[in-house]
Amino acid sequence: MKKLFVVLLVLTVAAGVFAAGPIVVGFAQCKADESDWRIANTKSMQASLSAANGYKMILADSNNDAAKQVADVQGFIDQEVDYIVIAAVNMDGWDTVLKNAKAAKIPVILVDRTINASPDLYTCWVGSDFKAEGVKATDWIAKRFGSNQVGIVNLQGQLGSSAQVGRSQALQDAVAKNKNWTLLAQQTGDWSTPESKDIMTSWIRQYGNKIGCVYAENDNMADGAIQALQEAGMKVGGKDGVAIISFDANKAYLQMTLKGTINVDVECNPLHGPRVQGIISNLQKGIQPSKTMYVDEAAFYYDTITQAIVDGRSY
Ligand code: AHR
């Protein structure tokens, strides 16, 4: 009898193990290959939420289309995934789908960007303080130009994303405070090098030497601006060229900062995979994460960065 009980117990445990399967995570990404940052972010998520780690990650690439991304999330709910992770294209438009996720009892983890929705519609958020990133950049502009007049052009990220909203807001606030700063032009370059190069080329035609500073809201757009300025024969970066502000601090652009082509590159850390994995593994054990988790981030300056810093960059 005892022997039969042990056999039954072993069979039950074994059945449980085989039935458990991987943890299924639906990841609603903005656009997997949009920029150097986004590529590093996608890779980080894939590496952490891998089969080897016990996960099945379903990647939905919205191609930076906000409506498609909401539909992608609804698709995850319909598939009854275990967790939903969202890097939101746009801050708005989330209420209905998040209410559906809540009704289906699927935890939603926001990563990278924040959204405009009631906090009780999602489990937690982990990512960057985009306005604080912008303030690091504007503090540098204030030091560089002192009381001198400066004309600034702003290549914005995709409009309506929290990364754009926070970084643009920091610049708007600083322009309002510093009467010697003129915001000559502001337009979205949609995180893209070729689009930003075209926009910058037309600004150079329009404003020429009045442009003293480019505030580009990511590395890829800074690259487009730099190409346009160099092709127009204008001096870029360093002590006395058009000052270049960038965000993200991917390795290739830190190398450009070391060269002096970019004056300030404010870090935005894309390595969210291990953070999300940690959150899910805690939730599996019944441990609730903090609602809001900011990532520590630095800024790199052309006159203090070292080769060792560039070499130490993993993305
Ligand atoms: O949300 C992070 C921002 O989004 C990065 O700066 C940008 O490169 C990406 O698209």
mmCIF file of C-alpha atoms and ligand atoms in Angstrom:
data_model
loop_
_atom_site.group_PDB
_atom_site.id
_atom_site.type_symbol
_atom_site.label_atom_id
_atom_site.label_comp_id
_atom_site.label_asym_id
_atom_site.label_seq_id
_atom_site.Cartn_x
_atom_site.Cartn_y
_atom_site.Cartn_z
ATOM 1 C CA MET A 1 0.000 0.000 0.000
ATOM 2 C CA LYS A 2 2.827 2.339 1.052
ATOM 3 C CA LYS A 3 4.709 1.453 -2.151
ATOM 4 C CA LEU A 4 1.638 2.263 -4.267
ATOM 5 C CA PHE A 5 1.279 5.623 -2.511
ATOM 6 C CA VAL A 6 4.939 6.515 -3.239
ATOM 7 C CA VAL A 7 4.547 5.538 -6.925
ATOM 8 C CA LEU A 8 1.401 7.668 -7.208
ATOM 9 C CA LEU A 9 3.153 10.599 -5.527
ATOM 10 C CA VAL A 10 6.140 10.378 -7.900
ATOM 11 C CA LEU A 11 3.801 10.213 -10.918
ATOM 12 C CA THR A 12 1.807 13.214 -9.684
ATOM 13 C CA VAL A 13 4.945 15.327 -9.133
ATOM 14 C CA ALA A 14 6.336 14.309 -12.539
ATOM 15 C CA ALA A 15 3.049 15.212 -14.254
ATOM 16 C CA GLY A 16 3.142 18.602 -12.530
ATOM 17 C CA VAL A 17 6.689 19.250 -13.705
ATOM 18 C CA PHE A 18 5.872 18.345 -17.298
ATOM 19 C CA ALA A 19 2.612 20.331 -17.280
ATOM 20 C CA ALA A 20 4.327 23.486 -15.916
ATOM 21 C CA GLY A 21 5.961 24.476 -19.244
ATOM 22 C CA PRO A 22 7.639 27.836 -19.842
ATOM 23 C CA ILE A 23 6.350 31.163 -18.515
ATOM 24 C CA VAL A 24 4.745 32.851 -21.522
ATOM 25 C CA VAL A 25 5.477 36.578 -21.811
ATOM 26 C CA GLY A 26 4.035 38.841 -24.494
ATOM 27 C CA PHE A 27 6.416 41.736 -25.134
ATOM 28 C CA ALA A 28 4.884 44.707 -26.982
ATOM 29 C CA GLN A 29 7.937 46.451 -28.405
ATOM 30 C CA CYS A 30 7.878 49.842 -30.172
ATOM 31 C CA LYS A 31 9.985 48.925 -33.195
ATOM 32 C CA ALA A 32 12.644 46.297 -32.609
ATOM 33 C CA ASP A 33 15.284 47.746 -34.966
ATOM 34 C CA GLU A 34 14.373 51.453 -34.791
ATOM 35 C CA SER A 35 17.650 52.694 -33.281
ATOM 36 C CA ASP A 36 20.852 51.446 -31.674
ATOM 37 C CA TRP A 37 19.125 51.788 -28.292
ATOM 38 C CA ARG A 38 16.056 49.811 -29.357
ATOM 39 C CA ILE A 39 18.189 47.018 -30.879
ATOM 40 C CA ALA A 40 20.144 46.709 -27.598
ATOM 41 C CA ASN A 41 16.859 46.714 -25.670
ATOM 42 C CA THR A 42 15.282 43.991 -27.826
ATOM 43 C CA LYS A 43 18.403 41.808 -27.470
ATOM 44 C CA SER A 44 18.441 42.291 -23.704
ATOM 45 C CA MET A 45 14.797 41.183 -23.411
ATOM 46 C CA GLN A 46 15.390 38.164 -25.682
ATOM 47 C CA ALA A 47 18.471 37.086 -23.724
ATOM 48 C CA SER A 48 16.726 37.278 -20.333
ATOM 49 C CA LEU A 49 13.307 35.910 -21.278
ATOM 50 C CA SER A 50 14.856 32.982 -23.121
ATOM 51 C CA ALA A 51 13.870 29.324 -23.331
ATOM 52 C CA ALA A 52 17.012 28.465 -21.359
ATOM 53 C CA ASN A 53 15.739 30.651 -18.516
ATOM 54 C CA GLY A 54 12.303 28.998 -18.611
ATOM 55 C CA TYR A 55 10.425 31.571 -20.704
ATOM 56 C CA LYS A 56 8.658 31.764 -24.012
ATOM 57 C CA MET A 57 8.747 35.408 -25.117
ATOM 58 C CA ILE A 58 6.357 36.416 -27.882
ATOM 59 C CA LEU A 59 7.643 39.640 -29.459
ATOM 60 C CA ALA A 60 5.084 41.944 -31.081
ATOM 61 C CA ASP A 61 6.757 44.690 -33.112
ATOM 62 C CA SER A 62 4.355 47.610 -33.589
ATOM 63 C CA ASN A 63 6.624 49.422 -36.057
ATOM 64 C CA ASN A 64 6.088 52.474 -33.809
ATOM 65 C CA ASP A 65 2.365 52.467 -34.601
ATOM 66 C CA ALA A 66 0.503 53.258 -31.358
ATOM 67 C CA ALA A 67 -2.847 51.785 -32.485
ATOM 68 C CA LYS A 68 -1.186 48.567 -33.649
ATOM 69 C CA GLN A 69 0.603 48.280 -30.316
ATOM 70 C CA VAL A 70 -2.676 48.459 -28.373
ATOM 71 C CA ALA A 71 -4.072 45.761 -30.707
ATOM 72 C CA ASP A 72 -0.908 43.677 -30.079
ATOM 73 C CA VAL A 73 -1.571 43.821 -26.343
ATOM 74 C CA GLN A 74 -5.205 42.797 -26.868
ATOM 75 C CA GLY A 75 -3.827 39.872 -28.912
ATOM 76 C CA PHE A 76 -1.706 38.793 -25.917
ATOM 77 C CA ILE A 77 -4.810 38.887 -23.695
ATOM 78 C CA ASP A 78 -6.717 36.739 -26.221
ATOM 79 C CA GLN A 79 -3.793 34.259 -26.260
ATOM 80 C CA GLU A 80 -3.925 34.107 -22.443
ATOM 81 C CA VAL A 81 -0.212 34.759 -21.945
ATOM 82 C CA ASP A 82 1.100 34.678 -18.353
ATOM 83 C CA TYR A 83 2.563 38.220 -18.370
ATOM 84 C CA ILE A 84 2.437 41.251 -20.644
ATOM 85 C CA VAL A 85 5.387 43.636 -20.952
ATOM 86 C CA ILE A 86 4.906 46.958 -22.753
ATOM 87 C CA ALA A 87 7.432 49.528 -24.016
ATOM 88 C CA ALA A 88 4.808 52.104 -24.960
ATOM 89 C CA VAL A 89 4.949 53.948 -28.284
ATOM 90 C CA ASN A 90 2.555 56.595 -26.955
ATOM 91 C CA MET A 91 1.611 57.677 -23.435
ATOM 92 C CA ASP A 92 -2.108 57.822 -24.258
ATOM 93 C CA GLY A 93 -4.743 55.321 -25.320
ATOM 94 C CA TRP A 94 -4.185 52.504 -22.827
ATOM 95 C CA ASP A 95 -7.235 52.466 -20.551
ATOM 96 C CA THR A 96 -9.495 49.959 -22.327
ATOM 97 C CA VAL A 97 -6.861 47.337 -23.113
ATOM 98 C CA LEU A 98 -5.357 47.554 -19.624
ATOM 99 C CA LYS A 99 -8.812 47.103 -18.092
ATOM 100 C CA ASN A 100 -9.170 43.987 -20.277
ATOM 101 C CA ALA A 101 -5.794 42.664 -19.050
ATOM 102 C CA LYS A 102 -6.831 43.293 -15.456
ATOM 103 C CA ALA A 103 -10.157 41.488 -15.981
ATOM 104 C CA ALA A 104 -8.205 38.556 -17.464
ATOM 105 C CA LYS A 105 -5.872 38.654 -14.395
ATOM 106 C CA ILE A 106 -2.750 39.051 -16.553
ATOM 107 C CA PRO A 107 -0.074 41.162 -14.826
ATOM 108 C CA VAL A 108 1.193 44.049 -16.983
ATOM 109 C CA ILE A 109 4.767 45.290 -16.571
ATOM 110 C CA LEU A 110 5.608 48.640 -18.168
ATOM 111 C CA VAL A 111 9.214 48.933 -19.237
ATOM 112 C CA ASP A 112 11.296 51.887 -20.453
ATOM 113 C CA ARG A 113 8.465 54.401 -20.944
ATOM 114 C CA THR A 114 5.615 55.620 -18.767
ATOM 115 C CA ILE A 115 1.975 55.981 -19.819
ATOM 116 C CA ASN A 116 -1.004 58.135 -18.890
ATOM 117 C CA ALA A 117 -3.190 55.592 -17.083
ATOM 118 C CA SER A 118 -4.273 54.860 -13.552
ATOM 119 C CA PRO A 119 -1.497 52.945 -11.698
ATOM 120 C CA ASP A 120 -3.986 50.296 -10.603
ATOM 121 C CA LEU A 121 -4.260 49.186 -14.240
ATOM 122 C CA TYR A 122 -0.686 47.841 -14.276
ATOM 123 C CA THR A 123 1.613 45.958 -11.924
ATOM 124 C CA CYS A 124 4.696 48.174 -12.098
ATOM 125 C CA TRP A 125 6.919 50.319 -14.279
ATOM 126 C CA VAL A 126 10.726 50.216 -14.632
ATOM 127 C CA GLY A 127 12.648 52.670 -16.800
ATOM 128 C CA SER A 128 14.266 56.069 -17.219
ATOM 129 C CA ASP A 129 13.476 59.512 -15.852
ATOM 130 C CA PHE A 130 13.452 61.271 -19.227
ATOM 131 C CA LYS A 131 12.966 64.758 -17.840
ATOM 132 C CA ALA A 132 15.913 64.275 -15.482
ATOM 133 C CA GLU A 133 17.965 63.170 -18.505
ATOM 134 C CA GLY A 134 16.990 66.416 -20.250
ATOM 135 C CA VAL A 135 17.964 68.489 -17.226
ATOM 136 C CA LYS A 136 21.484 66.970 -17.314
ATOM 137 C CA ALA A 137 21.742 68.211 -20.904
ATOM 138 C CA THR A 138 20.333 71.688 -20.265
ATOM 139 C CA ASP A 139 22.623 72.146 -17.230
ATOM 140 C CA TRP A 140 25.555 71.610 -19.587
ATOM 141 C CA ILE A 141 24.180 74.100 -22.160
ATOM 142 C CA ALA A 142 23.853 76.685 -19.371
ATOM 143 C CA LYS A 143 27.512 76.188 -18.396
ATOM 144 C CA ARG A 144 28.779 76.189 -21.972
ATOM 145 C CA PHE A 145 27.013 79.386 -23.090
ATOM 146 C CA GLY A 146 26.812 81.318 -19.804
ATOM 147 C CA SER A 147 25.208 84.680 -20.596
ATOM 148 C CA ASN A 148 26.029 84.503 -24.349
ATOM 149 C CA GLN A 149 23.220 84.335 -26.890
ATOM 150 C CA VAL A 150 22.642 80.846 -28.314
ATOM 151 C CA GLY A 151 20.279 79.539 -30.992
ATOM 152 C CA ILE A 152 19.092 75.979 -30.353
ATOM 153 C CA VAL A 153 17.416 73.485 -32.665
ATOM 154 C CA ASN A 154 15.569 70.514 -31.194
ATOM 155 C CA LEU A 155 15.249 67.179 -33.000
ATOM 156 C CA GLN A 156 12.490 65.541 -31.008
ATOM 157 C CA GLY A 157 11.756 61.866 -30.550
ATOM 158 C CA GLN A 158 8.481 60.360 -31.706
ATOM 159 C CA LEU A 159 5.804 62.780 -30.506
ATOM 160 C CA GLY A 160 3.673 61.555 -27.614
ATOM 161 C CA SER A 161 6.208 59.021 -26.293
ATOM 162 C CA SER A 162 7.280 59.676 -22.700
ATOM 163 C CA ALA A 163 10.927 59.792 -23.840
ATOM 164 C CA GLN A 164 10.115 62.716 -26.154
ATOM 165 C CA VAL A 165 7.743 64.413 -23.724
ATOM 166 C CA GLY A 166 10.257 64.383 -20.835
ATOM 167 C CA ARG A 167 13.304 65.438 -22.844
ATOM 168 C CA SER A 168 11.448 68.172 -24.764
ATOM 169 C CA GLN A 169 9.911 69.446 -21.516
ATOM 170 C CA ALA A 170 13.337 69.846 -19.890
ATOM 171 C CA LEU A 171 14.453 71.953 -22.856
ATOM 172 C CA GLN A 172 11.262 74.067 -22.876
ATOM 173 C CA ASP A 173 11.695 74.780 -19.149
ATOM 174 C CA ALA A 174 15.339 75.781 -19.577
ATOM 175 C CA VAL A 175 14.578 78.015 -22.588
ATOM 176 C CA ALA A 176 11.903 79.796 -20.522
ATOM 177 C CA LYS A 177 14.461 80.324 -17.724
ATOM 178 C CA ASN A 178 17.435 81.423 -19.829
ATOM 179 C CA LYS A 179 16.520 84.588 -21.701
ATOM 180 C CA ASN A 180 19.719 84.384 -23.815
ATOM 181 C CA TRP A 181 18.575 81.028 -25.345
ATOM 182 C CA THR A 182 16.459 81.052 -28.512
ATOM 183 C CA LEU A 183 14.662 77.905 -29.596
ATOM 184 C CA LEU A 184 14.982 78.392 -33.369
ATOM 185 C CA ALA A 185 13.148 75.252 -34.441
ATOM 186 C CA GLN A 186 11.672 72.058 -33.057
ATOM 187 C CA GLN A 187 10.493 69.029 -35.049
ATOM 188 C CA THR A 188 10.325 65.284 -34.662
ATOM 189 C CA GLY A 189 12.991 63.229 -36.415
ATOM 190 C CA ASP A 190 11.156 60.056 -35.281
ATOM 191 C CA TRP A 191 14.376 58.614 -33.762
ATOM 192 C CA SER A 192 15.799 58.220 -37.283
ATOM 193 C CA THR A 193 19.165 59.240 -38.781
ATOM 194 C CA PRO A 194 18.067 59.928 -42.399
ATOM 195 C CA GLU A 195 14.949 61.879 -41.371
ATOM 196 C CA SER A 196 16.972 63.977 -38.944
ATOM 197 C CA LYS A 197 19.662 64.625 -41.530
ATOM 198 C CA ASP A 198 17.009 65.994 -43.918
ATOM 199 C CA ILE A 199 15.438 68.198 -41.243
ATOM 200 C CA MET A 200 18.841 69.499 -40.149
ATOM 201 C CA THR A 201 19.815 70.260 -43.752
ATOM 202 C CA SER A 202 16.743 72.451 -44.145
ATOM 203 C CA TRP A 203 17.388 74.181 -40.777
ATOM 204 C CA ILE A 204 20.967 74.935 -41.857
ATOM 205 C CA ARG A 205 19.597 76.590 -45.018
ATOM 206 C CA GLN A 206 17.135 78.587 -42.931
ATOM 207 C CA TYR A 207 19.213 79.539 -39.877
ATOM 208 C CA GLY A 208 22.876 78.987 -40.884
ATOM 209 C CA ASN A 209 25.315 80.311 -38.301
ATOM 210 C CA LYS A 210 22.552 81.242 -35.882
ATOM 211 C CA ILE A 211 22.562 77.561 -34.875
ATOM 212 C CA GLY A 212 24.854 77.225 -31.857
ATOM 213 C CA CYS A 213 23.469 74.039 -30.361
ATOM 214 C CA VAL A 214 21.633 70.899 -31.506
ATOM 215 C CA TYR A 215 19.503 69.145 -28.881
ATOM 216 C CA ALA A 216 18.877 65.739 -30.482
ATOM 217 C CA GLU A 217 16.719 63.423 -28.402
ATOM 218 C CA ASN A 218 18.615 60.254 -29.307
ATOM 219 C CA ASP A 219 21.976 59.122 -30.703
ATOM 220 C CA ASN A 220 20.657 58.202 -34.137
ATOM 221 C CA MET A 221 19.147 61.651 -34.652
ATOM 222 C CA ALA A 222 22.318 63.357 -33.377
ATOM 223 C CA ASP A 223 24.194 61.354 -36.004
ATOM 224 C CA GLY A 224 21.881 62.679 -38.751
ATOM 225 C CA ALA A 225 22.384 66.268 -37.548
ATOM 226 C CA ILE A 226 26.167 65.848 -37.416
ATOM 227 C CA GLN A 227 26.256 64.489 -40.977
ATOM 228 C CA ALA A 228 24.203 67.476 -42.226
ATOM 229 C CA LEU A 229 26.395 70.010 -40.410
ATOM 230 C CA GLN A 230 29.626 68.418 -41.646
ATOM 231 C CA GLU A 231 28.342 68.261 -45.223
ATOM 232 C CA ALA A 232 27.486 71.976 -44.956
ATOM 233 C CA GLY A 233 31.114 72.610 -43.901
ATOM 234 C CA MET A 234 30.196 73.686 -40.370
ATOM 235 C CA LYS A 235 32.418 72.927 -37.381
ATOM 236 C CA VAL A 236 30.841 70.396 -35.028
ATOM 237 C CA GLY A 237 31.354 69.694 -31.330
ATOM 238 C CA GLY A 238 34.488 70.326 -29.271
ATOM 239 C CA LYS A 239 35.214 73.703 -27.691
ATOM 240 C CA ASP A 240 33.965 75.981 -30.447
ATOM 241 C CA GLY A 241 31.869 73.987 -32.942
ATOM 242 C CA VAL A 242 28.084 73.742 -32.980
ATOM 243 C CA ALA A 243 27.388 72.065 -29.625
ATOM 244 C CA ILE A 244 25.839 68.624 -29.991
ATOM 245 C CA ILE A 245 23.624 67.176 -27.269
ATOM 246 C CA SER A 246 22.577 63.554 -27.566
ATOM 247 C CA PHE A 247 20.751 60.931 -25.498
ATOM 248 C CA ASP A 248 21.198 57.154 -25.071
ATOM 249 C CA ALA A 249 25.022 56.825 -24.889
ATOM 250 C CA ASN A 250 25.370 53.732 -27.051
ATOM 251 C CA LYS A 251 29.001 52.660 -27.474
ATOM 252 C CA ALA A 252 29.495 54.006 -31.022
ATOM 253 C CA TYR A 253 28.256 57.428 -29.928
ATOM 254 C CA LEU A 254 30.382 57.449 -26.795
ATOM 255 C CA GLN A 255 33.295 56.939 -29.187
ATOM 256 C CA MET A 256 32.077 60.080 -31.016
ATOM 257 C CA THR A 257 31.907 61.863 -27.642
ATOM 258 C CA LEU A 258 35.521 60.869 -26.958
ATOM 259 C CA LYS A 259 36.430 62.293 -30.378
ATOM 260 C CA GLY A 260 34.599 65.507 -29.445
ATOM 261 C CA THR A 261 31.969 65.283 -32.193
ATOM 262 C CA ILE A 262 29.226 64.931 -29.572
ATOM 263 C CA ASN A 263 29.597 67.276 -26.595
ATOM 264 C CA VAL A 264 27.278 65.556 -24.140
ATOM 265 C CA ASP A 265 25.710 62.129 -24.396
ATOM 266 C CA VAL A 266 23.162 61.528 -21.634
ATOM 267 C CA GLU A 267 22.758 57.881 -20.747
ATOM 268 C CA CYS A 268 19.456 56.071 -21.240
ATOM 269 C CA ASN A 269 20.018 52.465 -20.224
ATOM 270 C CA PRO A 270 18.367 49.870 -22.526
ATOM 271 C CA LEU A 271 19.323 46.730 -20.567
ATOM 272 C CA HIS A 272 15.880 46.046 -19.137
ATOM 273 C CA GLY A 273 15.851 42.268 -19.748
ATOM 274 C CA PRO A 274 17.348 41.269 -16.368
ATOM 275 C CA ARG A 275 15.135 43.812 -14.583
ATOM 276 C CA VAL A 276 11.947 42.401 -16.127
ATOM 277 C CA GLN A 277 13.128 38.842 -15.475
ATOM 278 C CA GLY A 278 13.712 39.731 -11.807
ATOM 279 C CA ILE A 279 10.240 41.280 -11.522
ATOM 280 C CA ILE A 280 8.561 38.205 -13.052
ATOM 281 C CA SER A 281 10.524 35.755 -10.962
ATOM 282 C CA ASN A 282 9.486 37.673 -7.816
ATOM 283 C CA LEU A 283 5.848 37.764 -8.925
ATOM 284 C CA GLN A 284 6.034 33.985 -9.432
ATOM 285 C CA LYS A 285 7.012 33.722 -5.756
ATOM 286 C CA GLY A 286 4.210 36.083 -4.729
ATOM 287 C CA ILE A 287 6.570 39.041 -4.103
ATOM 288 C CA GLN A 288 5.067 42.330 -5.312
ATOM 289 C CA PRO A 289 7.513 44.774 -6.939
ATOM 290 C CA SER A 290 7.608 48.507 -6.186
ATOM 291 C CA LYS A 291 5.157 50.360 -8.404
ATOM 292 C CA THR A 292 7.809 52.703 -9.836
ATOM 293 C CA MET A 293 11.477 51.823 -10.386
ATOM 294 C CA TYR A 294 13.894 54.364 -11.863
ATOM 295 C CA VAL A 295 17.155 53.210 -13.400
ATOM 296 C CA ASP A 296 20.348 55.071 -12.354
ATOM 297 C CA GLU A 297 21.853 56.875 -15.325
ATOM 298 C CA ALA A 298 24.945 58.994 -15.985
ATOM 299 C CA ALA A 299 25.978 61.625 -18.537
ATOM 300 C CA PHE A 300 29.197 61.666 -20.564
ATOM 301 C CA TYR A 301 31.053 64.832 -21.565
ATOM 302 C CA TYR A 302 33.530 65.226 -24.437
ATOM 303 C CA ASP A 303 36.181 66.780 -22.186
ATOM 304 C CA THR A 304 36.091 64.167 -19.408
ATOM 305 C CA ILE A 305 35.134 60.856 -21.067
ATOM 306 C CA THR A 306 37.929 58.259 -21.361
ATOM 307 C CA GLN A 307 38.652 55.354 -23.709
ATOM 308 C CA ALA A 308 38.183 53.006 -20.729
ATOM 309 C CA ILE A 309 34.588 54.256 -20.312
ATOM 310 C CA VAL A 310 33.881 53.660 -24.005
ATOM 311 C CA ASP A 311 35.500 50.200 -23.913
ATOM 312 C CA GLY A 312 33.475 49.258 -20.838
ATOM 313 C CA ARG A 313 30.184 49.861 -22.618
ATOM 314 C CA SER A 314 28.351 46.618 -23.391
ATOM 315 C CA TYR A 315 25.938 48.058 -25.964
HETATM 316 O O1 AHR B 1 12.578 55.229 -24.647
HETATM 317 C C1 AHR B 1 13.938 55.259 -24.927
HETATM 318 C C2 AHR B 1 14.166 55.988 -26.211
HETATM 319 O O2 AHR B 1 13.478 55.303 -27.189
HETATM 320 C C3 AHR B 1 15.581 56.058 -26.718
HETATM 321 O O3 AHR B 1 16.190 57.261 -26.485
HETATM 322 C C4 AHR B 1 15.383 55.974 -28.188
HETATM 323 O O4 AHR B 1 16.567 55.772 -28.897
HETATM 324 C C5 AHR B 1 14.329 54.981 -28.262
HETATM 325 O O5 AHR B 1 13.580 54.900 -29.330
#
